[in-house]
Short mmCIF file of C-alpha atoms and ligand atoms in Angstrom, two decimals:
data_model
loop_
_atom_site.label_atom_id
_atom_site.label_comp_id
_atom_site.label_asym_id
_atom_site.label_seq_id
_atom_site.Cartn_x
_atom_site.Cartn_y
_atom_site.Cartn_z
CA MET E 1 -18.59 12.91 -33.94
CA PRO E 2 -20.13 10.64 -31.25
CA SER E 3 -18.05 10.45 -28.07
CA LEU E 4 -16.06 7.34 -27.17
CA HIS E 5 -18.02 5.00 -24.88
CA VAL E 6 -15.80 3.34 -22.26
CA ALA E 7 -16.91 0.54 -19.91
CA ILE E 8 -14.86 0.43 -16.72
CA ILE E 9 -14.93 -2.72 -14.59
CA GLY E 10 -14.30 -1.83 -10.94
CA ALA E 11 -15.27 1.23 -8.89
CA GLY E 12 -12.36 1.37 -6.48
CA ILE E 13 -10.22 4.51 -6.38
CA ILE E 14 -8.54 3.46 -9.65
CA GLY E 15 -11.71 2.73 -11.67
CA LEU E 16 -13.49 5.83 -10.36
CA SER E 17 -10.59 8.19 -10.99
CA THR E 18 -10.16 6.73 -14.50
CA ALA E 19 -13.87 7.38 -15.10
CA PHE E 20 -13.41 10.95 -13.81
CA GLU E 21 -10.44 11.49 -16.12
CA LEU E 22 -12.29 10.12 -19.17
CA LEU E 23 -15.43 12.16 -18.43
CA SER E 24 -13.33 15.31 -18.19
CA ARG E 25 -11.88 14.42 -21.62
CA GLY E 26 -15.37 14.22 -23.18
CA CYS E 27 -15.92 10.43 -23.12
CA GLU E 28 -19.08 8.62 -22.04
CA VAL E 29 -18.46 6.04 -19.28
CA THR E 30 -20.26 3.07 -17.79
CA VAL E 31 -18.72 1.84 -14.51
CA ILE E 32 -19.62 -1.69 -13.45
CA ASP E 33 -19.23 -2.80 -9.82
CA PRO E 34 -21.59 -4.64 -7.44
CA ASP E 35 -20.03 -2.94 -4.42
CA PRO E 36 -18.36 0.39 -5.30
CA GLY E 37 -15.52 1.46 -3.04
CA GLN E 38 -15.61 -1.58 -0.79
CA GLY E 39 -12.33 -3.22 -1.92
CA ALA E 40 -8.79 -2.25 -0.91
CA SER E 41 -9.69 1.43 -1.31
CA ARG E 42 -12.03 1.11 1.70
CA ALA E 43 -9.14 0.15 3.99
CA ALA E 44 -6.31 2.34 2.67
CA ALA E 45 -4.74 4.85 5.06
CA GLY E 46 -4.14 7.25 2.17
CA MET E 47 -0.52 8.07 2.90
CA LEU E 48 1.09 9.87 -0.04
CA ALA E 49 4.60 9.13 1.11
CA PRO E 50 7.10 8.52 -1.69
CA ALA E 51 10.08 9.55 0.48
CA ALA E 52 9.14 7.58 3.59
CA GLU E 53 8.35 4.54 1.38
CA THR E 54 11.84 4.43 -0.13
CA THR E 55 13.34 0.95 -0.40
CA TRP E 56 16.41 -0.45 -2.19
CA GLY E 57 16.16 -1.67 -5.77
CA GLN E 58 12.97 0.14 -6.79
CA GLY E 59 14.34 3.23 -8.57
CA ILE E 60 11.72 3.41 -11.33
CA LEU E 61 8.85 2.72 -8.91
CA HIS E 62 10.03 5.62 -6.74
CA GLU E 63 10.16 7.85 -9.78
CA LEU E 64 6.49 6.99 -10.45
CA LEU E 65 5.53 7.55 -6.81
CA GLY E 66 7.29 10.92 -6.75
CA ALA E 67 5.71 11.99 -10.07
CA SER E 68 2.23 10.98 -8.92
CA ASN E 69 2.69 12.78 -5.60
CA GLN E 70 3.54 15.98 -7.49
CA ARG E 71 0.28 15.70 -9.45
CA TYR E 72 -1.84 15.44 -6.28
CA PRO E 73 -2.57 19.15 -5.63
CA GLN E 74 -3.82 19.56 -9.20
CA PHE E 75 -5.79 16.27 -9.04
CA VAL E 76 -7.59 17.46 -5.89
CA GLU E 77 -8.18 20.90 -7.44
CA ARG E 78 -9.74 19.36 -10.56
CA ILE E 79 -12.08 17.18 -8.49
CA GLU E 80 -13.17 20.23 -6.51
CA GLN E 81 -13.73 22.28 -9.65
CA ALA E 82 -15.81 19.56 -11.32
CA THR E 83 -17.90 18.53 -8.30
CA GLY E 84 -17.85 21.46 -5.87
CA LEU E 85 -16.57 19.05 -3.22
CA ARG E 86 -13.01 18.87 -1.93
CA PRO E 87 -11.45 15.51 -0.93
CA ASP E 88 -9.88 15.45 2.55
CA TYR E 89 -6.32 16.16 1.41
CA LEU E 90 -3.92 17.26 4.15
CA ARG E 91 -0.43 18.59 3.45
CA ASN E 92 0.84 17.80 6.92
CA ALA E 93 4.26 16.14 6.18
CA THR E 94 5.49 12.87 7.65
CA LEU E 95 7.84 12.01 10.51
CA VAL E 96 9.64 8.66 10.40
CA VAL E 97 10.57 7.78 13.97
CA ALA E 98 13.02 5.20 15.34
CA SER E 99 11.78 3.85 18.63
CA GLU E 100 15.00 2.22 19.89
CA PRO E 101 18.72 2.98 19.41
CA ALA E 102 18.87 -0.26 17.37
CA ASP E 103 16.25 1.15 14.97
CA ARG E 104 18.40 4.25 14.29
CA ASP E 105 20.53 2.39 11.69
CA ALA E 106 17.42 1.83 9.65
CA LEU E 107 16.74 5.58 9.73
CA HIS E 108 20.26 6.36 8.49
CA GLU E 109 19.81 3.84 5.70
CA LEU E 110 16.52 5.50 4.75
CA VAL E 111 18.03 8.99 4.66
CA GLN E 112 20.84 7.79 2.43
CA LEU E 113 18.37 6.25 0.00
CA GLN E 114 16.11 9.30 0.06
CA THR E 115 19.02 11.61 -0.65
CA ASN E 116 20.18 9.41 -3.55
CA LEU E 117 16.68 9.56 -5.06
CA GLY E 118 16.43 13.35 -4.62
CA PHE E 119 13.70 13.31 -1.94
CA SER E 120 13.82 15.84 0.87
CA ALA E 121 14.68 14.33 4.27
CA GLU E 122 15.59 16.30 7.40
CA VAL E 123 17.30 14.36 10.21
CA LEU E 124 16.00 15.42 13.64
CA LEU E 125 17.31 14.84 17.13
CA PRO E 126 14.75 13.20 19.44
CA SER E 127 14.27 16.51 21.26
CA ALA E 128 13.53 18.35 17.98
CA ALA E 129 11.08 15.62 16.92
CA ARG E 130 9.29 15.93 20.26
CA ARG E 131 9.07 19.69 19.88
CA LEU E 132 7.23 19.06 16.60
CA GLU E 133 5.13 16.25 18.05
CA PRO E 134 4.93 16.43 21.87
CA ALA E 135 2.88 13.20 21.96
CA LEU E 136 5.90 11.13 20.88
CA ALA E 137 7.35 8.90 23.63
CA SER E 138 10.12 10.51 25.67
CA ASN E 139 12.57 7.68 24.82
CA ILE E 140 12.44 7.76 20.99
CA ALA E 141 15.87 7.36 19.40
CA GLY E 142 15.66 9.66 16.37
CA ALA E 143 13.49 10.89 13.53
CA VAL E 144 13.44 12.09 9.94
CA ARG E 145 11.02 14.69 8.61
CA CYS E 146 9.78 14.10 5.05
CA ALA E 147 8.41 17.52 4.11
CA GLY E 148 6.83 16.39 0.82
CA ASP E 149 4.96 13.32 2.14
CA HIS E 150 1.29 14.09 2.79
CA GLN E 151 -2.04 12.23 2.98
CA ILE E 152 -5.58 12.03 1.64
CA ASP E 153 -8.65 10.21 2.93
CA PRO E 154 -9.33 7.73 0.09
CA ARG E 155 -12.92 7.30 1.26
CA SER E 156 -13.56 10.98 0.56
CA VAL E 157 -12.21 10.56 -3.00
CA VAL E 158 -14.36 7.47 -3.63
CA ARG E 159 -17.48 9.13 -2.18
CA ILE E 160 -17.07 12.29 -4.24
CA LEU E 161 -16.21 10.51 -7.50
CA ALA E 162 -19.06 7.96 -7.15
CA GLY E 163 -21.46 10.90 -6.54
CA HIS E 164 -20.04 12.60 -9.64
CA LEU E 165 -20.94 9.51 -11.72
CA ASP E 166 -24.49 9.55 -10.37
CA ALA E 167 -24.87 13.23 -11.28
CA HIS E 168 -23.14 13.25 -14.70
CA LEU E 169 -25.27 12.92 -17.86
CA ASP E 170 -22.55 10.95 -19.67
CA ALA E 171 -21.95 8.48 -16.84
CA HIS E 172 -23.72 5.33 -15.66
CA LEU E 173 -22.99 3.20 -12.63
CA VAL E 174 -24.14 -0.42 -12.98
CA ARG E 175 -24.25 -2.15 -9.58
CA GLU E 176 -23.62 -5.67 -10.84
CA PRO E 177 -20.52 -7.83 -11.27
CA ALA E 178 -18.93 -8.07 -14.70
CA VAL E 179 -18.78 -11.79 -15.45
CA GLU E 180 -17.39 -12.00 -18.98
CA LEU E 181 -15.49 -9.99 -21.58
CA LEU E 182 -16.94 -10.47 -25.07
CA GLN E 183 -14.70 -10.23 -28.12
CA ARG E 184 -15.28 -9.48 -31.79
CA ALA E 185 -12.53 -10.02 -34.35
CA GLY E 186 -9.96 -10.49 -31.59
CA ALA E 187 -10.83 -7.27 -29.73
CA THR E 188 -12.89 -6.82 -26.54
CA ARG E 189 -16.10 -5.01 -27.46
CA ALA E 190 -18.59 -5.73 -24.67
CA VAL E 191 -19.04 -6.86 -21.06
CA ARG E 192 -21.61 -9.36 -19.82
CA THR E 193 -22.89 -8.57 -16.31
CA GLY E 194 -24.23 -10.90 -13.63
CA SER E 195 -27.86 -10.39 -14.73
CA GLY E 196 -26.95 -11.31 -18.33
CA ARG E 197 -27.01 -7.72 -19.57
CA ILE E 198 -24.56 -6.97 -22.41
CA ILE E 199 -22.81 -3.59 -22.23
CA GLU E 200 -21.28 -2.67 -25.58
CA ALA E 201 -18.28 -0.31 -25.50
CA ASP E 202 -15.66 1.18 -27.81
CA GLN E 203 -13.10 0.46 -25.08
CA VAL E 204 -13.14 -1.54 -21.84
CA VAL E 205 -10.90 -0.78 -18.84
CA LEU E 206 -10.34 -3.66 -16.42
CA ALA E 207 -9.74 -1.97 -13.03
CA ALA E 208 -11.16 -4.64 -10.74
CA GLY E 209 -8.26 -4.88 -8.27
CA LEU E 210 -8.00 -8.59 -7.42
CA GLY E 211 -11.37 -9.35 -9.09
CA THR E 212 -11.57 -11.72 -12.04
CA VAL E 213 -13.69 -11.78 -15.20
CA ALA E 214 -14.01 -14.64 -17.71
CA GLY E 215 -12.23 -13.86 -20.94
CA ALA E 216 -9.48 -11.78 -19.27
CA PRO E 217 -5.94 -13.20 -19.19
CA ARG E 218 -4.56 -14.69 -15.99
CA LEU E 219 -2.67 -11.94 -14.17
CA PRO E 220 0.32 -12.15 -11.78
CA LEU E 221 -1.68 -10.85 -8.81
CA ARG E 222 -1.83 -12.06 -5.22
CA PRO E 223 -3.76 -10.83 -2.17
CA VAL E 224 -1.60 -9.13 0.47
CA TYR E 225 -3.91 -8.65 3.44
CA GLY E 226 -3.73 -5.64 5.71
CA ASP E 227 -5.45 -5.15 9.09
CA ILE E 228 -6.04 -1.51 10.02
CA PHE E 229 -7.77 0.56 12.77
CA ARG E 230 -9.78 3.78 12.67
CA LEU E 231 -9.65 5.58 16.05
CA GLN E 232 -11.28 8.64 17.52
CA GLY E 233 -8.70 10.88 19.18
CA PRO E 234 -9.23 12.17 22.74
CA SER E 235 -11.20 15.40 23.11
CA GLY E 236 -9.14 18.59 23.14
CA PRO E 237 -6.22 19.38 20.84
CA PRO E 238 -5.36 16.67 18.27
CA LEU E 239 -2.90 14.01 19.44
CA LEU E 240 -0.70 14.42 16.33
CA GLN E 241 -0.17 16.96 13.55
CA HIS E 242 2.12 14.93 11.26
CA THR E 243 1.66 11.46 9.90
CA VAL E 244 3.98 9.37 12.09
CA ARG E 245 5.58 6.26 10.68
CA GLY E 246 7.47 4.36 13.30
CA ILE E 247 9.82 1.48 13.51
CA VAL E 248 9.58 -0.31 16.82
CA HIS E 249 11.97 -3.21 17.34
CA ARG E 250 12.34 -3.25 13.55
CA ASP E 251 8.58 -3.59 13.19
CA PRO E 252 6.67 -0.96 11.18
CA VAL E 253 3.58 0.92 12.36
CA TYR E 254 1.94 4.19 11.33
CA LEU E 255 -0.50 6.76 12.64
CA VAL E 256 -2.28 9.08 10.22
CA PRO E 257 -4.13 11.98 11.89
CA ARG E 258 -7.17 13.30 10.00
CA ALA E 259 -8.43 16.90 10.12
CA ASP E 260 -11.53 15.81 12.12
CA GLY E 261 -9.39 14.52 15.02
CA SER E 262 -9.66 10.84 14.07
CA LEU E 263 -6.59 8.67 13.43
CA VAL E 264 -5.79 5.72 11.19
CA LEU E 265 -3.49 3.14 12.77
CA GLY E 266 -1.98 0.49 10.50
CA ALA E 267 -1.18 -1.79 9.01
CA SER E 268 -0.24 -5.43 8.89
CA SER E 269 0.93 -7.26 5.79
CA ARG E 270 0.13 -10.95 5.57
CA GLU E 271 -0.32 -13.50 2.81
CA ASP E 272 -2.21 -16.15 4.76
CA GLY E 273 -5.33 -16.05 2.57
CA ASN E 274 -7.51 -15.14 5.56
CA GLU E 275 -9.98 -12.33 4.82
CA ALA E 276 -10.94 -11.83 8.47
CA VAL E 277 -9.24 -9.37 10.82
CA ASN E 278 -6.31 -11.06 12.56
CA ILE E 279 -6.25 -10.51 16.32
CA GLY E 280 -2.51 -11.19 16.71
CA GLN E 281 -1.68 -8.52 14.10
CA MET E 282 -4.04 -6.04 15.75
CA HIS E 283 -2.42 -6.60 19.12
CA ARG E 284 1.06 -6.10 17.67
CA LEU E 285 0.03 -2.86 15.91
CA LEU E 286 -1.58 -1.42 19.04
CA ASP E 287 1.38 -2.34 21.19
CA ASN E 288 3.87 -0.74 18.76
CA ALA E 289 1.72 2.38 18.41
CA ARG E 290 1.55 2.71 22.20
CA ARG E 291 5.34 2.56 22.50
CA LEU E 292 5.69 5.33 19.95
CA VAL E 293 2.76 7.53 21.03
CA PRO E 294 1.69 6.55 24.57
CA GLY E 295 -1.42 8.78 24.44
CA ILE E 296 -2.97 6.43 21.90
CA VAL E 297 -4.49 4.52 24.81
CA ASP E 298 -6.89 7.44 25.37
CA CYS E 299 -8.43 7.03 21.90
CA SER E 300 -11.66 5.17 21.28
CA LEU E 301 -12.16 2.54 18.61
CA ASN E 302 -14.24 3.47 15.54
CA GLU E 303 -13.50 0.54 13.24
CA VAL E 304 -11.24 -2.42 12.55
CA ILE E 305 -11.10 -3.70 8.98
CA ALA E 306 -9.03 -6.06 6.83
CA ARG E 307 -8.71 -5.90 3.05
CA ALA E 308 -6.37 -7.37 0.44
CA ARG E 309 -3.93 -5.22 -1.52
CA PRO E 310 -3.66 -6.32 -5.17
CA GLY E 311 0.03 -7.34 -5.03
CA THR E 312 2.36 -7.92 -8.00
CA PRO E 313 5.78 -9.65 -8.03
CA ASP E 314 7.69 -6.33 -8.32
CA ASP E 315 5.23 -4.04 -6.47
CA ARG E 316 4.63 -2.07 -9.67
CA PRO E 317 1.10 -1.88 -11.12
CA LEU E 318 -0.09 -3.54 -14.32
CA VAL E 319 -1.25 -0.81 -16.70
CA GLY E 320 -1.31 -1.39 -20.45
CA ARG E 321 -3.24 -2.36 -23.51
CA LEU E 322 -4.20 -6.05 -23.71
CA ASP E 323 -6.05 -5.96 -27.06
CA ASP E 324 -7.55 -3.35 -29.40
CA GLY E 325 -10.54 -2.92 -27.10
CA LEU E 326 -9.11 -3.67 -23.65
CA VAL E 327 -6.89 -1.67 -21.25
CA LEU E 328 -5.74 -3.12 -17.93
CA SER E 329 -5.19 -0.99 -14.80
CA THR E 330 -4.66 -2.98 -11.61
CA GLY E 331 -1.96 -4.42 -9.34
CA TYR E 332 -1.37 -1.16 -7.45
CA SER E 333 -0.19 -3.14 -4.43
CA ARG E 334 0.52 -0.87 -1.43
CA HIS E 335 0.72 2.33 -3.51
CA GLY E 336 -2.69 2.58 -5.21
CA VAL E 337 -3.86 5.78 -3.55
CA LEU E 338 -0.56 7.56 -4.17
CA LEU E 339 -0.46 6.30 -7.78
CA THR E 340 -4.07 7.32 -8.56
CA PRO E 341 -3.28 10.55 -10.50
CA PHE E 342 -0.59 8.75 -12.48
CA GLY E 343 -2.60 5.56 -13.12
CA SER E 344 -5.85 7.27 -14.11
CA ALA E 345 -4.11 9.61 -16.58
CA LEU E 346 -2.12 6.75 -18.10
CA ALA E 347 -5.18 4.51 -18.53
CA ALA E 348 -7.09 7.42 -20.11
CA ASP E 349 -4.20 8.10 -22.52
CA LEU E 350 -4.16 4.42 -23.52
CA VAL E 351 -7.94 4.41 -24.05
CA GLN E 352 -7.73 7.49 -26.27
CA GLY E 353 -4.63 6.28 -28.13
CA LEU E 354 -2.54 9.22 -26.89
CA PRO E 355 1.22 8.70 -26.48
CA PRO E 356 2.08 8.34 -22.77
CA ASN E 357 5.46 8.99 -21.11
CA ALA E 358 7.30 6.07 -22.71
CA GLU E 359 9.56 5.22 -19.76
CA HIS E 360 6.73 5.32 -17.24
CA ALA E 361 4.41 3.27 -19.47
CA ARG E 362 7.16 0.70 -19.95
CA ALA E 363 7.74 0.41 -16.18
CA VAL E 364 4.13 -0.67 -15.60
CA ASP E 365 3.52 -2.57 -18.85
CA PRO E 366 1.94 -5.97 -17.99
CA ALA E 367 3.97 -7.48 -20.84
CA ARG E 368 7.05 -7.41 -18.57
CA PHE E 369 5.73 -10.69 -17.13
CA THR E 370 4.62 -12.32 -20.40
CA ASP E 371 7.45 -11.11 -22.64
CA PRO E 372 10.40 -10.48 -20.27
CA ALA E 373 12.97 -10.41 -23.10
CA ARG E 374 11.65 -6.95 -24.04
CA PHE E 375 12.32 -5.70 -20.52
CA THR E 376 15.93 -6.59 -19.81
CA ASP E 377 17.36 -3.12 -19.20
CA PRO E 378 18.15 -3.37 -15.45
CA ARG E 379 17.59 0.34 -14.72
CA ARG E 380 14.25 0.38 -16.48
CA ALA E 381 13.14 -3.00 -15.22
CA GLY E 382 14.06 -1.86 -11.69
CA GLY E 383 14.65 -5.39 -10.43
CA HIS E 384 12.77 -7.21 -7.74
CA ALA E 385 12.32 -5.25 -4.55
CA ALA E 386 14.80 -6.15 -1.83
CA PRO E 387 13.04 -5.30 1.43
CA THR E 388 15.10 -3.19 3.78
CA ARG E 389 14.70 -2.91 7.51
CA MET E 390 12.72 0.26 6.93
CA GLU E 391 10.13 -1.33 4.66
CA MET E 392 6.70 -0.19 5.75
CA HIS E 393 3.50 -2.12 5.40
CA ARG E 394 0.66 -0.04 4.08
C1 LIG G 1 -4.62 -1.85 4.97
C2 LIG G 1 -4.27 -1.11 3.70
C3 LIG G 1 -3.64 0.13 3.77
C4 LIG G 1 -3.28 0.79 2.60
N1 LIG G 1 -2.71 2.04 2.70
C5 LIG G 1 -2.34 2.70 1.56
C6 LIG G 1 -1.76 3.99 1.66
O1 LIG G 1 -1.59 4.54 2.77
N2 LIG G 1 -1.39 4.62 0.51
C7 LIG G 1 -1.57 4.04 -0.73
O2 LIG G 1 -1.19 4.65 -1.73
N3 LIG G 1 -2.14 2.82 -0.85
C8 LIG G 1 -2.53 2.13 0.27
N4 LIG G 1 -3.09 0.89 0.16
C9 LIG G 1 -3.21 0.28 -1.17
C10 LIG G 1 -4.48 0.75 -1.88
O3 LIG G 1 -5.58 0.57 -1.03
C11 LIG G 1 -4.71 -0.05 -3.17
O4 LIG G 1 -3.55 -0.10 -3.97
C12 LIG G 1 -5.83 0.61 -3.98
O5 LIG G 1 -6.97 0.80 -3.17
C13 LIG G 1 -6.21 -0.24 -5.18
O6 LIG G 1 -7.34 0.36 -5.77
P1 LIG G 1 -8.19 -0.40 -6.87
O7 LIG G 1 -9.27 0.51 -7.29
O8 LIG G 1 -7.28 -0.96 -7.91
O9 LIG G 1 -8.75 -1.69 -6.11
P2 LIG G 1 -10.01 -1.84 -5.14
O10 LIG G 1 -10.17 -0.71 -4.23
O11 LIG G 1 -9.87 -3.20 -4.53
O12 LIG G 1 -11.25 -1.81 -6.13
C14 LIG G 1 -11.54 -2.85 -7.02
C15 LIG G 1 -13.05 -2.82 -7.27
O13 LIG G 1 -13.33 -3.77 -8.29
C16 LIG G 1 -14.56 -4.38 -7.98
N5 LIG G 1 -14.63 -5.67 -8.68
C17 LIG G 1 -13.91 -6.80 -8.46
N6 LIG G 1 -14.27 -7.76 -9.31
C18 LIG G 1 -15.26 -7.22 -10.09
C19 LIG G 1 -16.05 -7.73 -11.16
N7 LIG G 1 -15.91 -8.98 -11.62
N8 LIG G 1 -16.98 -6.91 -11.70
C20 LIG G 1 -17.15 -5.63 -11.27
N9 LIG G 1 -16.42 -5.10 -10.29
C21 LIG G 1 -15.48 -5.89 -9.69
C22 LIG G 1 -14.56 -4.50 -6.47
O14 LIG G 1 -15.91 -4.60 -5.97
C23 LIG G 1 -13.87 -3.23 -6.04
O15 LIG G 1 -14.80 -2.19 -5.74
C24 LIG G 1 -3.52 0.20 1.32
C25 LIG G 1 -4.17 -1.02 1.25
C26 LIG G 1 -4.55 -1.68 2.43
C27 LIG G 1 -5.28 -3.01 2.32
#
C-alpha cells in the first residue's frame, strides 16, 4: 500500500516535529516554508516549566503542559536515535525567586496552586536558595525550587529536525510560502506555493504559527511580541546552574543558563503590533535581571531579538481537523516548545485517523471558538485565564 503523503505548512518547531513524528510512522512528508525556523521558535527560551508557569483558572492547560513535559525525555531520545544528534536538553530544575518581601506573597500563591495541581514545589529560605545559586543577590526574599521544570534549546531541535528532512528519502523541504489551500469535493487536497507550484497531498497540516494562507478559515490568533536577549556568561565557572525565574517589584524576568555557558534573558510581552525590538522593554529586563543576579553585568551581549508568539484567547493551542483533508496545529502561545511532544503526536494521530486522548483533544479543539455550545463544561473548558501576580512572560 502506498504511504500517506502529508504536506505540512510551516517549519517552526511544531511543523518540523509533526513531520518527524509522521516520518517515524511511515508517512511521506513535504514541508513548505520560505524561512524554516525563523518564526517564534527562533526566539523561544525553551523553558519546559509547567510548575513555574502555574496560573489560576487554567487547570486543563496545566494538565497538557505537565503531560507534554513528561514526554520530553522520550522525545529527545527518539530524535537522537533517528538522527544521531542530541538536542541541547538540560534537566537542571528551576528556581522561582522573589526579589522583595512584597513579592513573597506571589510565591506563596504559586506554591498553593502548584500543590493543588500535583506539581512538586520546595519552598526555600533565601539562604538555602543562595547555597544552590551563589550568584543570586544577597537581599532576595525567598524562593521555590521546581524539581521537574527543565529546559531545551529550541534552536537545536529545529536545526536537527530540518537536517533530518534534508537527509530523509521520504521527506522534502520546499523553501517557498504556501499561498493557497486547494479543495476538491469539500476537502483540502493540495497547496499552491508562491511560485505557482501545486503540491498534491492526502492530508495537509497547517502549522504556520501566525502565518496565513488563502482558503484557510480565519483563526482567533493574535501576535504577542516578546523581546529577548542571548548573553555570553563571564569566563570561569557558569554564573547559574538552574533556570532562574524572578519576580522583581511584581515584574517577571528569567535567566536560562545553557550548557555552553551562554544565558537567555527574557522576555517581554507586548501587543503593540511593533515587530522591532523595544528598547524600553530591554532596559526593564536588564534592570530586573541585575537586581536578581548582579553578576549579569559581567556578561557580553550575543543577540537581541523580538518575535511574536501565536496567541489565542485562552492560551491553549488550536489543534484539530478542519475538513477531511486538513488538520490545524497552531496557536501555541507562550507554551509551544513545552507542548511540542504533545502537539506533534496529536496532529499525527489526527492525520492518520487514530483516536487521540479525548479530553486532551477536546481541550485544544479549534471548534471551541466556532461552536462554543459543545464546550460548556467549565472544568473541561478551563475558562479564560485570570493572570495572577506570578504570571510569567515567555
Ligand atoms: C520571546 C519568546 C520566548 C518564548 N519562550 C518560550 C519558552 O521558554 N517555552 C515555550 O514552551 N515556549 C516559548 N515561546 C513560545 C514558542 O516560541 C511558540 O509557541 C512556538 O515557537 C510556536 O511554534 P510554531 O512552529 O507554531 O510557530 P513558528 O515558530 O512561528 O513557526 C511558524 C513557521 O511557519 C512559517 N509560515 C508562516 N506562514 C507561512 C506560509 N504562508 N507558508 C509557509 N510557511 C509559513 C514561518 O516562516 C515559520 O517558520 C516563546 C516565544 C517567544 C516569542
